[in-house]
Amino acid sequence: MMDVPTANQSQTPCQPWAGQNGWSPASPLGPSGNPLPGFQPLSLSSPSDQRPGYEHLQVSHHGCQSDLAPFTSRDDPHRGTLHSNDADQSVRRVVPDAHVSSTVPTASQGRHMPPCSLPLMKDVTQPCRLQQMPFYSPHSPSQGISPPFQPPYTHQGSPNGPQSPHQKHLPICSPSLGVNQSPQFTPQPAFERTHVDSSVGFIHNHASPTSPVSQQSQWTLAAPSGGTINEFVPNAAAQDRNITPQSPSSESRYGLDPELLPSVVTVIAEDAAEWEGKVFVSEAFSRLPPLATTSCIIEDRGNASPLAIRSASYCVPCEGQTALLSRVPLGALVTPLAKQDAGEKHLPVCTEPECVMGCGGCGASMCPAMGWQDCGQRVYCPFCGKLGEVPWQHYQPTRGVEGVRVDKDKRPELSMGSYEILNSQRGEPAALLLAIDVSASAVRGGHLEFATQQILALLTSLKREDGDASSDVRVGLMTYDSRIHLYNLSPALTRPHMLVIAETEDLQLPVREGLLVPLKDCIDSIDSVLQLIPQFSPECDDSSGVPMELPVKAGLAVLQALSCPGKLLIFHTAPLIEMGLTNSSSGFFGSNKPKSIFQPSELAVSLAKECVSQGCGVHLFVLSQQDVGGAWPGHIPYLTGGALYNYSHLQGELDRERFSTDLRSVVETDTGYKAELRIYVSKDMRVSGCYGLFLPGPSPSRVIMATLDRRTTLAVELAHSRALDETRGVAIQTVLSYSTQTGDRRTRVHTLTLRCSRHLQDTFRQYQAQTLLTFYCKKIYCSVLERPLQELREELQTEVTEALASYRKHCCSASVSAGQLVLPQYLRALPVYINSLRKSEVLLPGLRSSVHQRLQQRCQVLSMDACSTSTHFYPLLLPLPLSVDSSSSPDPEEALRCCAASLEPGSLYLVHAPLTLLLWVGTQVPACTLVELFNASCFSSLPSGETKLPVLENLLSLSVRSLINTLNSQAPCARKLWVVKQGDACEEALQRHLVEDKSPNGGASYADFLYHLHVNSVRLLQ
């Protein structure tokens, strides 16, 4: 189903296109078809009418020029915020470059709208001239106002089937501008320089709406002054500059210049300039933290690090109705085992007997959010609102009016937002169980020798690490075809014994001794078995395939027999089938109940539940390319905290390197076993949902997982039960109980306290686009199990549209024209993120998207944290130098916008996403660069597709390979480098990552999507 029409459809009525793009149709708007009936349409003057000139700004009070509102730092949450262009944190408004006068009608509220004018793209061949849609912040009414949009067409019906139940309140139009329809320019008013009211956070407009426009001849920045508005004005040279031609996929159907729209790259760069390498103090009721993509040092002073808990908004509405009015979800992202960055203090650990007990009523752990009464004899729990008695052995008096315990600074549970408790009881150490496919397909494939060599090399390296816990890990080995072969690795035997289990339906273990042996005691036995495995002769025909559930059942039986958790690594080659397909009640078409392609089978869910209860994490390595249409084997691995790794017969060097990297990463990653996550929230709120890769239980506030690691992230949704107390705020606590590799039982506690406010604008100011993107992604990717994709895409667009409409209605201190884009400061990048999510392969499959690829991508993205998720939906587009001297090197921070217009034929670009790494080579790259980087004499001889950069001794090769290694170290899995030549057939792989353009699967461009968000949000207010 396509989202965007082809170019030759741009002048046709838009009704057929509405059903293809996922936007629901609009109701008839009257004869004119104008979605904004209260406003007069404006037309653009022709480029020949543009001429430079000067006019004087006239203001009502001060007579000073002002186009910039002061940017308010996050240090003061009560001040209005606008996006920053400069060190003084100011905002640029567009000053017109055409001299045309017109009248602007009044708004529906009776207030006069300030007129505006917008610059034209100098391309007379385009049917729709590109216009700018500048930002508006409600805290700065002196922003440039763009003309209202006038769509001439509306839609009467939707060929897409049923829509979201929320969509009926949102009639969405899909207008297009014809050749003879162009808005007119109108003069821009002058606004006086105003002062910021810090108590309210707005900049009020006192200027006359009829003041004339001023144009000046150069870019200048007025001298900064505290609390005043500064101004940028363009020069003639800037107006006459050559504008980079837009790619057809980058062009907007509605005449918007993509380069003038909000930029993710700018938002990330501004945040990095403010926080990169600096210290962010996380304390109670703390301010908005740095973005997830910004690397900084977190100092815990009573609030958990945003790496562990990142709230969707750091200011919660006091009333539930206010939260519903915002149309933005309340929740948090939880990464219980988040790894601390270098330079941060280690997580404090206290023993269970010495730790102060938490609440005896609800079970919450002790944290700084709890209060003390009666001189420290009783403790108040904010999560249940009850008072509890303090045991005498933990009693300490309090001091001061606030009732702070005298030993607060000595106890991490009283002063730290995150800490860990070492429990008294111990469990069994985790085991490492290896299951290798020795069926006829595996033996004939010829890659068993390489796989066994890599396994042996890894185990040998673990044994050599004396004193490390991995050298004492218990290891088990088994092989399988249609039967199970267990190996007794007991050091008491002269050689290992093979135990064959032919009856696999009711699997019973013949012995238990010797199945799991410490690595240091069985490395020789494992060596002898691994050397014999490639020489096995197939004893049965596996043409019908081997069920992947068979080794899972066998490995689970071994772990259950020895009562220990562990990792089960399966190396599979034979064609995959599902067990029990002969049963008519199983399978995709086995019942009348509607099912999704993303739903696992009942057998997979049943096995995954058993693995979760035992703490068995399954990691599946598929060593050969599987036939299209076979069973997807990834459900059990991902539901147990493991993963699925696919390779193409392990014949090439690239696949072999990736296999070795993935294998070592799986074994060496610190993992928690038999984990239970409990989520507590203040008594006037509740946990309404929890989303991630796990088997849902009866309560969303309690999640049980087989294994988890430092990247495992869940999204928690919150809702109001009653009105909140503004003085107490909101507390969120996550308590993770898990076992370590050595069998220690630990409890990790994270607590986050947030402010409350009765003002909706305070909530909007404390949202971040990356956090909302990750929350929406996890919620929707979990919802695809039960709901149609089209309905989810429509609901996602509806929620964002209603949120923008709510912000426009309730958070704007001054009236704005219908053509003015209104976005919260820290949600400027939300539209491009949401559009990228809507047109992702999971929600909008392309012609070349296989079901297996979509299933795996869904699970991979669901397991990502906020940093990886935002980079997945908006990759880094890094320009590479054509030559490098000793003083320069590629800088990952110098990213470009993800659109085709950023690519130049004479340059090299690296596209970095968590799952993909692409190197784009233009046709006009100098030959000397190709020789230094690829050892290729010309562009035509350059290989494309999967490749590896040759090791060449020159600065360019060294710097690029170093950058690639750095980016690979940040990726959640090993990746292959794809070289994409300009104009080559594999260039479609790059187009999917240029998220601001129209995507190959039919997804709309960023400019078109933003246009519809804006128009529909304005229509909701009429």
CSV table of C-alpha atoms in Angstrom, one decimal, residues 373-664:
chain,number,residue,atom,x,y,z
A,373,GLN,CA,8.2,11.1,61.0
A,374,ASP,CA,8.2,11.0,64.8
A,375,CYS,CA,12.0,11.7,65.0
A,376,GLY,CA,12.7,8.8,62.6
A,377,GLN,CA,10.6,6.1,64.3
A,378,ARG,CA,8.1,5.9,61.4
A,379,VAL,CA,8.6,6.1,57.6
A,380,TYR,CA,6.1,7.4,55.1
A,381,CYS,CA,5.8,5.6,51.8
A,382,PRO,CA,4.9,7.7,48.8
A,383,PHE,CA,3.9,4.6,46.7
A,384,CYS,CA,1.1,3.5,49.0
A,385,GLY,CA,0.7,6.5,51.3
A,386,LYS,CA,1.1,4.4,54.5
A,387,LEU,CA,3.2,4.9,57.6
A,388,GLY,CA,5.4,2.0,58.7
A,389,GLU,CA,7.4,1.3,61.9
A,390,VAL,CA,11.2,1.4,61.6
A,391,PRO,CA,12.9,-1.7,63.2
A,392,TRP,CA,15.0,-0.8,66.1
A,393,GLN,CA,18.2,-2.1,64.5
A,394,HIS,CA,17.8,0.4,61.6
A,395,TYR,CA,16.6,3.4,63.7
A,396,GLN,CA,18.4,6.7,63.6
A,397,PRO,CA,17.2,10.1,64.7
A,398,THR,CA,16.3,12.9,62.4
A,399,ARG,CA,17.5,16.5,62.3
A,400,GLY,CA,16.1,19.8,61.1
A,401,VAL,CA,12.6,20.8,60.1
A,402,GLU,CA,12.6,18.5,57.1
A,403,GLY,CA,13.3,15.5,59.2
A,404,VAL,CA,16.4,14.2,57.5
A,405,ARG,CA,18.1,11.2,59.1
A,406,VAL,CA,21.5,11.9,60.5
A,407,ASP,CA,23.0,8.9,58.6
A,408,LYS,CA,21.7,9.9,55.2
A,409,ASP,CA,25.0,10.6,53.6
A,410,LYS,CA,26.4,7.3,54.9
A,411,ARG,CA,23.7,5.1,53.4
A,412,PRO,CA,23.2,4.9,49.6
A,413,GLU,CA,19.5,3.8,50.1
A,414,LEU,CA,18.8,7.1,51.8
A,415,SER,CA,20.8,9.5,49.5
A,416,MET,CA,21.1,7.8,46.1
A,417,GLY,CA,18.6,7.4,43.3
A,418,SER,CA,20.2,4.1,42.3
A,419,TYR,CA,21.8,1.4,44.4
A,420,GLU,CA,22.1,-2.4,44.6
A,421,ILE,CA,21.4,-4.8,47.4
A,422,LEU,CA,23.3,-8.1,47.8
A,423,ASN,CA,20.8,-10.6,49.1
A,424,SER,CA,21.7,-13.2,51.7
A,425,GLN,CA,20.4,-16.2,49.7
A,426,ARG,CA,22.4,-17.5,46.8
A,427,GLY,CA,21.3,-19.4,43.7
A,428,GLU,CA,22.9,-21.8,41.3
A,429,PRO,CA,25.6,-20.4,39.0
A,430,ALA,CA,24.5,-19.9,35.4
A,431,ALA,CA,25.6,-22.5,32.8
A,432,LEU,CA,26.6,-22.2,29.2
A,433,LEU,CA,25.0,-24.9,27.0
A,434,LEU,CA,26.0,-25.4,23.4
A,435,ALA,CA,23.7,-27.3,20.9
A,436,ILE,CA,25.1,-28.0,17.4
A,437,ASP,CA,23.1,-29.2,14.4
A,438,VAL,CA,24.8,-32.3,12.9
A,439,SER,CA,22.0,-33.2,10.4
A,440,ALA,CA,22.7,-34.1,6.8
A,441,SER,CA,22.3,-30.4,5.7
A,442,ALA,CA,24.8,-29.3,8.3
A,443,VAL,CA,27.4,-31.9,7.4
A,444,ARG,CA,27.0,-31.2,3.7
A,445,GLY,CA,27.2,-27.5,4.2
A,446,GLY,CA,30.9,-27.6,5.0
A,447,HIS,CA,30.8,-24.8,7.7
A,448,LEU,CA,30.7,-27.1,10.8
A,449,GLU,CA,34.5,-27.1,10.9
A,450,PHE,CA,34.7,-23.3,11.1
A,451,ALA,CA,31.9,-23.0,13.6
A,452,THR,CA,33.5,-25.6,16.0
A,453,GLN,CA,36.9,-23.9,15.7
A,454,GLN,CA,35.4,-20.6,16.7
A,455,ILE,CA,33.6,-22.2,19.6
A,456,LEU,CA,36.7,-23.9,20.8
A,457,ALA,CA,38.8,-20.7,20.5
A,458,LEU,CA,36.3,-18.8,22.5
A,459,LEU,CA,36.1,-21.4,25.3
A,460,THR,CA,39.9,-21.6,25.4
A,461,SER,CA,40.2,-17.8,25.8
A,462,LEU,CA,37.7,-17.9,28.7
A,463,LYS,CA,39.7,-20.6,30.5
A,464,ARG,CA,42.9,-18.6,30.2
A,465,GLU,CA,41.3,-15.7,32.1
A,466,ASP,CA,42.5,-16.8,35.5
A,467,GLY,CA,40.5,-15.3,38.4
A,468,ASP,CA,37.6,-14.3,36.1
A,469,ALA,CA,34.2,-15.7,36.8
A,470,SER,CA,33.9,-16.9,33.2
A,471,SER,CA,36.7,-19.5,33.8
A,472,ASP,CA,34.5,-21.3,36.3
A,473,VAL,CA,31.4,-21.3,34.3
A,474,ARG,CA,29.8,-24.7,33.8
A,475,VAL,CA,29.6,-25.8,30.2
A,476,GLY,CA,27.5,-28.5,28.5
A,477,LEU,CA,27.6,-29.8,25.0
A,478,MET,CA,25.0,-31.6,22.8
A,479,THR,CA,24.4,-32.3,19.1
A,480,TYR,CA,21.2,-33.1,17.4
A,481,ASP,CA,19.5,-34.1,14.1
A,482,SER,CA,16.2,-35.8,14.5
A,483,ARG,CA,17.6,-37.2,17.8
A,484,ILE,CA,19.4,-35.6,20.7
A,485,HIS,CA,23.0,-36.5,21.5
A,486,LEU,CA,24.2,-35.6,25.0
A,487,TYR,CA,27.8,-35.8,26.1
A,488,ASN,CA,29.1,-36.8,29.5
A,489,LEU,CA,32.1,-34.4,30.1
A,490,SER,CA,33.0,-35.6,33.6
A,491,PRO,CA,36.7,-35.3,34.2
A,492,ALA,CA,36.6,-38.8,35.9
A,493,LEU,CA,36.1,-40.4,32.4
A,494,THR,CA,39.1,-41.1,30.1
A,495,ARG,CA,37.0,-39.7,27.2
A,496,PRO,CA,33.5,-38.2,26.9
A,497,HIS,CA,30.6,-40.5,26.5
A,498,MET,CA,27.7,-39.9,24.0
A,499,LEU,CA,24.1,-40.5,25.1
A,500,VAL,CA,21.6,-40.7,22.3
A,501,ILE,CA,17.9,-39.9,23.0
A,502,ALA,CA,15.7,-41.1,20.2
A,503,GLU,CA,12.4,-40.5,21.9
A,504,THR,CA,12.0,-36.7,21.7
A,505,GLU,CA,8.3,-36.4,22.3
A,506,ASP,CA,8.5,-37.2,26.0
A,507,LEU,CA,12.2,-36.3,26.6
A,508,GLN,CA,13.8,-38.0,29.6
A,509,LEU,CA,17.4,-37.6,30.6
A,510,PRO,CA,19.2,-40.9,31.2
A,511,VAL,CA,21.8,-39.3,33.5
A,512,ARG,CA,22.6,-36.0,35.1
A,513,GLU,CA,26.2,-36.3,36.1
A,514,GLY,CA,28.7,-34.9,33.7
A,515,LEU,CA,26.2,-32.9,31.6
A,516,LEU,CA,27.4,-29.6,33.0
A,517,VAL,CA,31.0,-29.4,34.1
A,518,PRO,CA,33.2,-26.4,35.0
A,519,LEU,CA,35.1,-25.2,32.0
A,520,LYS,CA,38.5,-25.6,33.5
A,521,ASP,CA,37.8,-29.3,34.1
A,522,CYS,CA,36.3,-30.2,30.7
A,523,ILE,CA,38.1,-28.1,28.1
A,524,ASP,CA,40.0,-31.2,26.9
A,525,SER,CA,36.9,-33.3,26.5
A,526,ILE,CA,35.1,-30.5,24.7
A,527,ASP,CA,38.1,-30.1,22.4
A,528,SER,CA,38.0,-33.8,21.4
A,529,VAL,CA,34.3,-33.7,20.7
A,530,LEU,CA,34.4,-30.5,18.7
A,531,GLN,CA,37.2,-32.0,16.5
A,532,LEU,CA,35.0,-35.0,15.7
A,533,ILE,CA,31.8,-33.2,14.9
A,534,PRO,CA,32.8,-32.1,11.3
A,535,GLN,CA,33.5,-35.8,10.6
A,536,PHE,CA,30.1,-37.0,11.6
A,537,SER,CA,28.2,-39.0,8.9
A,538,PRO,CA,24.5,-38.2,8.6
A,539,GLU,CA,22.4,-41.0,10.0
A,540,CYS,CA,19.0,-39.8,8.9
A,541,ASP,CA,17.4,-37.7,6.2
A,542,ASP,CA,16.4,-34.2,7.2
A,543,SER,CA,14.9,-33.2,3.9
A,544,SER,CA,11.7,-32.4,5.8
A,545,GLY,CA,13.5,-30.1,8.2
A,546,VAL,CA,14.4,-30.1,11.8
A,547,PRO,CA,12.2,-28.4,14.3
A,548,MET,CA,14.0,-25.6,16.2
A,549,GLU,CA,12.0,-26.4,19.3
A,550,LEU,CA,13.8,-29.8,19.6
A,551,PRO,CA,17.2,-28.4,20.9
A,552,VAL,CA,15.3,-25.9,23.0
A,553,LYS,CA,13.4,-28.7,24.8
A,554,ALA,CA,16.6,-30.7,25.3
A,555,GLY,CA,18.6,-27.8,26.6
A,556,LEU,CA,15.7,-26.7,28.9
A,557,ALA,CA,15.5,-30.3,30.3
A,558,VAL,CA,19.2,-30.3,31.2
A,559,LEU,CA,18.9,-26.9,33.0
A,560,GLN,CA,15.8,-28.1,34.8
A,561,ALA,CA,17.4,-31.3,35.9
A,562,LEU,CA,20.3,-29.4,37.4
A,563,SER,CA,18.2,-26.5,38.7
A,564,CYS,CA,20.2,-23.8,37.3
A,565,PRO,CA,19.7,-20.9,34.8
A,566,GLY,CA,21.9,-20.3,31.8
A,567,LYS,CA,22.4,-19.4,28.2
A,568,LEU,CA,21.5,-21.9,25.5
A,569,LEU,CA,23.4,-21.3,22.2
A,570,ILE,CA,22.0,-23.2,19.2
A,571,PHE,CA,23.9,-23.5,16.0
A,572,HIS,CA,21.3,-24.5,13.4
A,573,THR,CA,21.6,-25.4,9.7
A,574,ALA,CA,18.8,-27.6,8.6
A,575,PRO,CA,15.5,-26.2,7.2
A,576,LEU,CA,13.3,-24.9,10.0
A,577,ILE,CA,9.9,-26.3,10.6
A,578,GLU,CA,7.4,-26.0,13.5
A,579,MET,CA,6.6,-29.0,15.7
A,580,GLY,CA,3.0,-30.0,15.8
A,581,LEU,CA,2.0,-28.7,12.4
A,582,THR,CA,-0.1,-31.8,11.9
A,583,ASN,CA,-2.4,-30.6,14.6
A,584,SER,CA,-5.3,-28.7,13.0
A,585,SER,CA,-5.6,-26.4,15.9
A,586,SER,CA,-2.1,-25.0,15.6
A,587,GLY,CA,-0.6,-22.8,13.0
A,588,PHE,CA,-1.5,-19.5,11.4
A,589,PHE,CA,-4.7,-20.8,9.7
A,590,GLY,CA,-5.6,-23.2,12.5
A,591,SER,CA,-8.5,-21.3,14.0
A,592,ASN,CA,-11.1,-18.7,13.2
A,593,LYS,CA,-9.6,-16.2,15.6
A,594,PRO,CA,-7.9,-13.3,13.7
A,595,LYS,CA,-4.1,-13.5,13.9
A,596,SER,CA,-1.2,-11.3,12.9
A,597,ILE,CA,1.9,-12.5,11.2
A,598,PHE,CA,3.8,-11.2,14.2
A,599,GLN,CA,2.1,-13.6,16.6
A,600,PRO,CA,4.1,-16.5,17.8
A,601,SER,CA,2.7,-20.0,17.8
A,602,GLU,CA,1.2,-21.5,20.9
A,603,LEU,CA,4.0,-24.0,21.1
A,604,ALA,CA,6.6,-21.2,21.0
A,605,VAL,CA,4.8,-19.3,23.7
A,606,SER,CA,4.6,-22.4,25.9
A,607,LEU,CA,8.3,-23.2,25.5
A,608,ALA,CA,9.2,-19.5,26.1
A,609,LYS,CA,7.2,-19.6,29.4
A,610,GLU,CA,9.1,-22.6,30.6
A,611,CYS,CA,12.4,-20.9,29.6
A,612,VAL,CA,11.4,-17.8,31.5
A,613,SER,CA,10.6,-19.7,34.7
A,614,GLN,CA,13.9,-21.5,34.5
A,615,GLY,CA,16.0,-18.5,33.5
A,616,CYS,CA,17.1,-19.9,30.2
A,617,GLY,CA,18.0,-17.4,27.5
A,618,VAL,CA,18.1,-18.8,24.0
A,619,HIS,CA,20.5,-17.5,21.3
A,620,LEU,CA,20.0,-19.0,17.9
A,621,PHE,CA,22.7,-18.9,15.2
A,622,VAL,CA,21.3,-19.8,11.8
A,623,LEU,CA,24.3,-20.8,9.8
A,624,SER,CA,22.6,-21.2,6.4
A,625,GLN,CA,20.2,-19.1,4.3
A,626,GLN,CA,16.7,-20.4,5.1
A,627,ASP,CA,14.1,-20.9,2.4
A,628,VAL,CA,11.5,-18.1,2.1
A,629,GLY,CA,8.2,-19.1,3.6
A,630,GLY,CA,9.6,-21.4,6.3
A,631,ALA,CA,8.9,-21.0,10.0
A,632,TRP,CA,10.5,-18.0,11.6
A,633,PRO,CA,12.6,-19.2,14.5
A,634,GLY,CA,13.1,-16.0,16.4
A,635,HIS,CA,10.1,-15.9,18.7
A,636,ILE,CA,11.6,-18.1,21.5
A,637,PRO,CA,15.0,-16.4,21.5
A,638,TYR,CA,13.7,-12.9,21.7
A,639,LEU,CA,11.0,-13.7,24.3
A,640,THR,CA,13.7,-15.2,26.5
A,641,GLY,CA,16.1,-12.3,26.3
A,642,GLY,CA,18.2,-13.8,23.6
A,643,ALA,CA,18.5,-13.0,19.9
A,644,LEU,CA,18.5,-14.5,16.4
A,645,TYR,CA,21.6,-14.3,14.2
A,646,ASN,CA,21.5,-15.1,10.5
A,647,TYR,CA,24.4,-16.0,8.2
A,648,SER,CA,24.8,-17.1,4.6
A,649,HIS,CA,26.5,-20.5,4.9
A,650,LEU,CA,29.6,-18.9,6.6
A,651,GLN,CA,31.5,-19.1,3.3
A,652,GLY,CA,32.6,-15.5,3.0
A,653,GLU,CA,35.1,-13.7,5.2
A,654,LEU,CA,32.5,-11.1,6.2
A,655,ASP,CA,30.1,-13.6,7.6
A,656,ARG,CA,32.8,-15.4,9.4
A,657,GLU,CA,34.0,-12.2,11.1
A,658,ARG,CA,30.5,-11.3,12.0
A,659,PHE,CA,29.9,-14.8,13.4
A,660,SER,CA,33.0,-14.6,15.6
A,661,THR,CA,32.0,-11.2,16.9
A,662,ASP,CA,28.5,-12.2,17.7
A,663,LEU,CA,29.5,-15.4,19.4
A,664,ARG,CA,32.0,-13.6,21.7
